[in-house]
Short mmCIF file of C-alpha atoms and ligand atoms in Angstrom, two decimals:
data_model
loop_
_atom_site.label_atom_id
_atom_site.label_comp_id
_atom_site.label_asym_id
_atom_site.label_seq_id
_atom_site.Cartn_x
_atom_site.Cartn_y
_atom_site.Cartn_z
CA MET A 28 0.00 0.00 0.00
CA THR A 29 1.28 3.47 -0.85
CA GLU A 30 1.89 5.59 2.24
CA SER A 31 -0.42 8.58 2.37
CA HIS A 32 0.53 12.00 3.69
CA GLN A 33 -1.16 11.09 7.01
CA THR A 34 1.11 8.11 7.57
CA ARG A 35 4.38 9.91 6.97
CA ARG A 36 6.91 8.96 9.64
CA PRO A 37 8.06 11.97 11.66
CA LEU A 38 11.80 12.52 11.30
CA VAL A 39 14.48 14.81 12.73
CA ILE A 40 18.01 14.96 11.30
CA ASP A 41 20.95 15.86 13.54
CA CYS A 42 23.84 16.86 11.28
CA ASP A 43 26.97 18.88 10.52
CA PRO A 44 26.61 19.92 6.84
CA GLY A 45 28.88 18.80 5.16
CA ILE A 46 28.49 17.78 1.52
CA ASP A 47 26.94 14.39 2.24
CA ASP A 48 24.82 15.91 5.01
CA MET A 49 23.43 18.19 2.30
CA ALA A 50 22.50 15.15 0.23
CA ALA A 51 20.91 13.60 3.34
CA ILE A 52 18.74 16.64 4.06
CA LEU A 53 17.64 16.94 0.43
CA LEU A 54 16.86 13.23 0.30
CA ALA A 55 14.54 13.62 3.31
CA CYS A 56 12.88 16.61 1.61
CA ALA A 57 12.36 14.50 -1.52
CA SER A 58 10.89 11.50 0.32
CA PRO A 59 7.10 11.33 0.79
CA GLU A 60 7.46 8.49 3.32
CA VAL A 61 8.73 10.89 5.99
CA GLU A 62 7.86 14.27 7.39
CA LEU A 63 10.99 16.25 8.23
CA LEU A 64 10.07 18.02 11.47
CA GLY A 65 13.37 19.77 11.98
CA ILE A 66 17.12 19.79 11.78
CA THR A 67 19.51 20.06 14.68
CA THR A 68 23.10 21.04 13.99
CA VAL A 69 26.38 20.21 15.66
CA ALA A 70 30.02 21.17 15.18
CA GLY A 71 31.87 18.52 13.20
CA ASN A 72 32.90 18.84 9.58
CA VAL A 73 33.05 22.60 10.16
CA SER A 74 32.15 24.96 13.03
CA LEU A 75 28.63 25.12 14.47
CA GLU A 76 28.20 28.54 12.92
CA HIS A 77 28.88 27.09 9.47
CA THR A 78 26.87 23.88 9.92
CA THR A 79 23.85 25.90 11.07
CA ARG A 80 24.15 28.40 8.25
CA ASN A 81 24.54 25.59 5.74
CA ALA A 82 21.48 23.74 7.05
CA LEU A 83 19.37 26.90 6.72
CA ARG A 84 20.62 27.51 3.17
CA ILE A 85 20.08 23.89 2.08
CA LEU A 86 16.46 24.02 3.26
CA ALA A 87 15.98 27.34 1.44
CA LEU A 88 17.36 25.74 -1.72
CA ALA A 89 14.67 23.06 -1.39
CA GLY A 90 12.00 25.69 -0.72
CA ARG A 91 11.57 24.37 2.86
CA GLN A 92 12.38 27.39 5.00
CA ASP A 93 9.41 26.34 7.14
CA ILE A 94 11.47 23.51 8.64
CA PRO A 95 13.18 24.67 11.87
CA VAL A 96 16.95 24.49 12.29
CA ALA A 97 18.09 24.34 15.93
CA PRO A 98 21.80 24.76 16.68
CA GLY A 99 23.34 22.43 19.25
CA ALA A 100 26.81 21.79 20.60
CA ALA A 101 29.70 23.92 19.39
CA ARG A 102 32.30 21.44 20.64
CA PRO A 103 32.56 17.82 21.77
CA LEU A 104 31.53 16.82 25.31
CA VAL A 105 34.97 16.39 26.85
CA ILE A 106 37.96 16.89 24.59
CA PRO A 107 38.06 19.31 21.67
CA ALA A 108 38.67 17.38 18.44
CA PRO A 109 42.18 17.93 17.06
CA ARG A 110 40.83 18.99 13.68
CA ARG A 111 37.72 19.38 11.57
CA SER A 112 37.12 18.06 8.07
CA GLN A 113 37.91 20.99 5.79
CA THR A 114 40.18 18.82 3.63
CA ILE A 115 37.13 16.87 2.54
CA HIS A 116 34.28 19.38 2.82
CA GLY A 117 36.09 22.69 2.22
CA ASP A 118 36.36 25.66 4.61
CA ASP A 119 32.64 26.40 4.45
CA GLY A 120 31.46 22.77 4.61
CA LEU A 121 29.81 22.66 1.19
CA GLY A 122 32.91 22.21 -0.94
CA GLY A 123 32.86 25.79 -2.22
CA LEU A 124 29.20 25.69 -3.28
CA VAL A 125 27.86 29.17 -2.63
CA LEU A 126 24.19 29.03 -1.75
CA PRO A 127 22.09 32.14 -1.22
CA ASP A 128 21.29 33.13 2.33
CA SER A 129 18.07 31.96 3.95
CA ASP A 130 15.41 34.32 5.29
CA ALA A 131 14.90 31.92 8.18
CA ARG A 132 16.74 32.23 11.47
CA PRO A 133 17.99 29.48 13.80
CA ASP A 134 15.44 28.16 16.28
CA PRO A 135 16.18 29.98 19.57
CA ARG A 136 15.44 26.88 21.66
CA GLY A 137 18.63 25.14 20.60
CA ALA A 138 19.02 21.50 19.58
CA VAL A 139 18.36 19.64 22.83
CA GLU A 140 15.30 21.69 23.81
CA PHE A 141 14.03 21.39 20.25
CA LEU A 142 14.38 17.61 20.34
CA ALA A 143 12.61 17.42 23.69
CA ALA A 144 9.75 19.68 22.60
CA THR A 145 9.36 17.85 19.28
CA VAL A 146 9.28 14.36 20.79
CA ARG A 147 6.85 15.59 23.46
CA ALA A 148 4.50 17.28 20.98
CA THR A 149 4.46 14.64 18.21
CA PRO A 150 1.80 11.97 18.63
CA GLU A 151 3.74 9.39 16.58
CA PRO A 152 7.17 8.30 17.89
CA VAL A 153 9.87 10.29 16.13
CA THR A 154 12.78 8.78 14.18
CA LEU A 155 16.08 10.56 14.80
CA VAL A 156 18.82 10.25 12.20
CA ALA A 157 22.21 11.40 13.50
CA VAL A 158 24.79 11.98 10.78
CA GLY A 159 27.33 14.11 12.62
CA PRO A 160 29.24 13.72 15.89
CA LEU A 161 26.82 12.42 18.55
CA THR A 162 27.22 15.34 20.98
CA ASN A 163 23.61 16.61 20.74
CA VAL A 164 22.16 13.10 20.99
CA ALA A 165 24.25 12.32 24.09
CA LEU A 166 23.08 15.55 25.72
CA PHE A 167 19.46 14.77 24.82
CA TYR A 168 19.84 11.29 26.35
CA ALA A 169 21.40 12.77 29.48
CA LEU A 170 18.92 15.60 30.00
CA TYR A 171 15.68 14.00 28.81
CA PRO A 172 16.01 10.20 29.23
CA ASP A 173 12.23 9.69 29.41
CA LEU A 174 11.64 11.61 26.19
CA ALA A 175 14.61 10.02 24.45
CA ALA A 176 13.17 6.61 25.33
CA ARG A 177 10.07 7.53 23.32
CA LEU A 178 12.03 7.72 20.04
CA ALA A 179 10.80 5.27 17.43
CA ARG A 180 14.31 4.67 16.25
CA LEU A 181 17.80 6.17 16.15
CA VAL A 182 19.74 5.73 12.91
CA VAL A 183 23.38 6.76 13.17
CA MET A 184 25.93 7.24 10.42
CA GLY A 185 29.16 6.44 12.16
CA GLY A 186 31.83 3.95 13.02
CA SER A 187 33.23 1.02 11.13
CA ILE A 188 33.57 -2.72 11.62
CA GLY A 189 36.78 -2.54 9.61
CA ALA A 190 39.15 0.37 9.11
CA GLY A 191 38.51 4.03 9.84
CA ASN A 192 38.66 7.03 7.54
CA VAL A 193 40.01 9.82 9.74
CA THR A 194 42.55 7.54 11.46
CA PRO A 195 43.35 3.90 10.72
CA ALA A 196 41.10 2.99 13.67
CA ALA A 197 38.30 5.53 13.61
CA GLU A 198 35.51 6.95 11.51
CA PHE A 199 35.11 10.75 11.60
CA ASN A 200 31.76 11.16 13.43
CA VAL A 201 32.70 8.82 16.28
CA TRP A 202 36.29 10.06 16.43
CA HIS A 203 35.15 13.69 16.71
CA ASP A 204 33.29 13.02 19.97
CA PRO A 205 34.00 9.49 21.25
CA GLU A 206 32.58 10.19 24.71
CA ALA A 207 29.24 11.18 23.17
CA ALA A 208 29.30 8.09 20.94
CA TYR A 209 30.06 5.93 23.99
CA ARG A 210 27.03 7.36 25.76
CA VAL A 211 24.72 6.75 22.82
CA LEU A 212 26.04 3.43 21.46
CA THR A 213 27.68 1.65 24.39
CA ALA A 214 25.87 2.86 27.51
CA PRO A 215 22.71 4.80 26.61
CA GLY A 216 21.32 4.66 30.16
CA LEU A 217 17.69 5.15 29.11
CA PRO A 218 14.61 3.75 30.88
CA ARG A 219 13.75 1.88 27.67
CA PRO A 220 16.26 0.99 24.93
CA VAL A 221 15.86 2.94 21.69
CA PRO A 222 16.08 0.67 18.63
CA THR A 223 19.39 1.86 17.22
CA THR A 224 20.89 1.20 13.80
CA LEU A 225 24.53 2.01 13.19
CA ILE A 226 25.52 2.48 9.58
CA GLY A 227 29.27 2.66 9.25
CA LEU A 228 31.90 2.84 6.57
CA ASP A 229 31.56 -0.87 5.77
CA VAL A 230 28.20 0.00 4.18
CA THR A 231 28.67 3.60 3.08
CA LEU A 232 31.92 3.02 1.20
CA THR A 233 30.50 0.00 -0.61
CA THR A 234 27.30 1.82 -1.61
CA ALA A 235 29.07 4.95 -2.82
CA LEU A 236 28.03 6.63 -6.05
CA THR A 237 30.31 6.15 -9.04
CA PRO A 238 31.73 8.78 -11.41
CA ALA A 239 29.03 7.66 -13.90
CA ASP A 240 26.33 8.37 -11.29
CA LEU A 241 27.84 11.80 -10.90
CA ASP A 242 27.36 12.41 -14.64
CA THR A 243 23.73 11.34 -14.30
CA LEU A 244 23.23 13.91 -11.55
CA ARG A 245 24.99 16.60 -13.56
CA ARG A 246 22.57 16.05 -16.44
CA SER A 247 19.50 15.99 -14.20
CA ASP A 248 17.17 18.86 -13.46
CA GLY A 249 16.75 20.58 -10.16
CA ILE A 250 18.73 19.77 -7.08
CA GLY A 251 20.57 16.76 -8.47
CA ARG A 252 22.47 19.13 -10.75
CA VAL A 253 23.32 21.50 -7.88
CA LEU A 254 24.94 18.61 -6.01
CA ALA A 255 27.20 17.58 -8.89
CA ASP A 256 30.01 20.08 -8.23
CA PRO A 257 30.32 19.49 -4.48
CA PHE A 258 30.11 15.74 -5.14
CA GLN A 259 32.93 16.08 -7.69
CA ARG A 260 35.01 17.81 -5.02
CA TYR A 261 34.10 15.04 -2.58
CA LEU A 262 35.25 12.45 -5.12
CA ASP A 263 38.50 14.33 -5.69
CA SER A 264 39.30 14.52 -1.99
CA TYR A 265 38.47 10.83 -1.37
CA ARG A 266 40.79 9.97 -4.25
CA ARG A 267 43.53 12.17 -2.77
CA VAL A 268 43.14 11.18 0.89
CA LEU A 269 41.96 7.55 0.74
CA GLY A 270 42.83 6.53 -2.81
CA LEU A 271 39.17 5.70 -3.57
CA GLU A 272 37.39 6.69 -6.79
CA VAL A 273 33.95 7.07 -5.16
CA VAL A 274 31.39 9.63 -4.05
CA ALA A 275 30.67 8.24 -0.59
CA VAL A 276 27.42 9.92 0.37
CA HIS A 277 27.54 8.38 3.86
CA ASP A 278 24.83 10.48 5.49
CA ALA A 279 22.33 10.07 2.68
CA VAL A 280 22.61 6.29 3.04
CA ALA A 281 21.62 6.59 6.71
CA VAL A 282 18.63 8.79 5.84
CA LEU A 283 17.62 6.31 3.13
CA GLU A 284 17.49 3.56 5.76
CA ALA A 285 15.18 5.77 7.86
CA VAL A 286 13.03 6.56 4.81
CA LEU A 287 12.91 2.98 3.50
CA PRO A 288 13.61 0.73 6.51
CA GLY A 289 15.35 -2.46 5.49
CA SER A 290 17.44 -0.85 2.72
CA ILE A 291 20.51 -1.90 4.70
CA GLN A 292 21.15 -5.44 5.89
CA VAL A 293 21.88 -5.40 9.63
CA GLN A 294 23.10 -7.74 12.34
CA PRO A 295 22.72 -7.32 16.10
CA ALA A 296 25.99 -6.43 17.79
CA ARG A 297 27.52 -5.11 20.93
CA VAL A 298 29.33 -1.88 20.08
CA THR A 299 32.04 -0.49 22.34
CA VAL A 300 33.48 2.92 21.61
CA ASP A 301 37.14 3.50 22.47
CA THR A 302 37.44 6.68 24.54
CA THR A 303 41.11 6.26 25.41
CA LEU A 304 43.55 8.92 24.25
CA GLY A 305 45.78 6.63 22.18
CA PRO A 306 45.80 5.78 18.49
CA SER A 307 42.54 3.79 18.75
CA ARG A 308 40.53 6.73 20.08
CA GLY A 309 37.11 6.72 18.42
CA ASN A 310 37.33 3.10 17.28
CA THR A 311 34.06 1.14 17.33
CA ALA A 312 34.68 -2.45 18.42
CA VAL A 313 31.72 -4.24 16.85
CA ASP A 314 31.08 -7.66 18.36
CA LEU A 315 28.91 -9.56 15.88
CA ARG A 316 29.31 -12.94 17.57
CA ALA A 317 26.10 -14.76 18.37
CA GLU A 318 24.85 -14.22 21.90
CA ASP A 319 25.57 -17.52 23.61
CA GLY A 320 26.16 -15.92 26.97
CA ALA A 321 29.80 -16.92 26.97
CA THR A 322 31.29 -15.18 23.97
CA ALA A 323 29.41 -11.94 23.83
CA GLU A 324 27.51 -9.43 25.95
CA PRO A 325 23.90 -8.69 24.96
CA SER A 326 23.52 -6.83 21.67
CA THR A 327 22.58 -3.22 21.92
CA VAL A 328 22.64 -2.04 18.32
CA GLN A 329 21.77 -3.28 14.84
CA VAL A 330 24.88 -2.74 12.76
CA GLY A 331 24.79 -2.33 8.99
CA VAL A 332 26.77 -5.09 7.28
CA ALA A 333 25.77 -4.95 3.61
CA ALA A 334 23.46 -3.38 1.05
CA ASP A 335 22.78 -3.55 -2.66
CA PRO A 336 24.93 -0.73 -4.08
CA ARG A 337 22.88 -0.28 -7.27
CA ALA A 338 19.56 -0.24 -5.43
CA ILE A 339 20.88 2.42 -3.05
CA ALA A 340 22.31 4.49 -5.92
CA GLU A 341 19.04 4.28 -7.90
CA HIS A 342 17.00 5.49 -4.92
CA LEU A 343 19.41 8.33 -4.25
CA LEU A 344 19.68 9.45 -7.88
CA THR A 345 15.95 9.28 -8.56
CA ARG A 346 14.98 11.18 -5.45
CA LEU A 347 17.74 13.77 -5.60
CA SER A 348 16.99 14.46 -9.26
CA SER A 349 13.27 14.81 -8.68
CA LEU A 350 13.41 17.65 -6.16
CA PRO A 351 13.06 21.06 -7.85
CA THR A 352 14.94 24.09 -6.58
CA ARG A 353 12.85 27.01 -5.45
CA PRO A 354 13.05 29.81 -8.09
CA GLY A 355 15.77 32.28 -7.12
CA SER A 356 17.37 29.96 -4.57
CA GLY A 357 19.89 28.16 -6.77
CA PRO A 358 23.61 28.84 -6.58
CA GLY A 359 24.63 32.02 -8.31
CA GLU A 360 21.05 33.32 -8.36
CA SER A 361 20.05 36.16 -6.09
CA ALA A 362 17.98 35.24 -3.06
CA GLN A 363 14.69 37.08 -2.81
C1 BDR B 30 31.08 11.13 8.12
O1 BDR B 30 32.02 12.14 8.43
C2 BDR B 30 31.68 13.34 7.82
O2 BDR B 30 32.78 13.93 7.22
C3 BDR B 30 30.57 13.04 6.84
O3 BDR B 30 29.66 14.12 6.76
C4 BDR B 30 29.92 11.81 7.41
O4 BDR B 30 28.91 12.15 8.34
C5 BDR B 30 31.76 10.05 7.32
O5 BDR B 30 32.82 9.52 8.04
CA1 CA B 31 28.00 14.43 8.49
#
């Protein structure tokens, strides 16, 4: 049965835009299965000031200035991260893409209060997709455990069963705030566990878009075309830094799993985040062994292990190409 407007799943995205965060937000805007209730921002790829400004501009590009953007944490919980991700996302976070300013202003409540108010006021349980460092989510869990426990689902882009991307051991989002990731993934401390899905590099690097997909986007109408240049930059930096010829749209893959549950194959696992200060800081130790009581502790998280790369790419390309830009909001055009 086709989902009607009334049955749209309520969704909030916590993010740090970020080129692939941009794709994630636009994918949610282009997906009738979900209703995007708001965006909360966090420092990560670039500063909080930039991630918030980018989120506002991305929504304006999609003609969705009605969606609130609530800024959250400007730094990790305990230890400031040694660096941001300008090498990959550029100084401004959008790989040099200049989007017109938005008329909308950040929600004065801030991320954690926004999350609390939204979960409290929404009759249906809310799905939260976290595609940046987990600082805001950890604070929400700590301050509002009863409300956090009402979430329908938490989908996280972060971590890796195998190698990292920012260090040999760690993926960027977890590495940027390992203490927050520990709180959310290893020891949530909520009155009721939130069904949590962790989508890491093992899935997002194997479902990356190809250079040919990039050409398809470039030829498409609307927002798909706007994404082509930042995606090209993303591809160039992945080639330079990791030697991979891919457009890894990590965050959009996590949003796709929230939009179309089951897009990613998962396995239950116990995830332990390394919060030590050594070379493994930010590593996610993912224990996929069956729970026989002797080998493993109880699973806490469903971890993404595989997905059909072409199916993911088709969904992303179709949806991102279908979303029109609001007149006057495209890059290089003057904002009204
Ligand atoms: C993650 O790190 C960020 O650079 C991306 O936006 C994504 O959320 C991938 O490791
Ligand atoms: Ca991100």
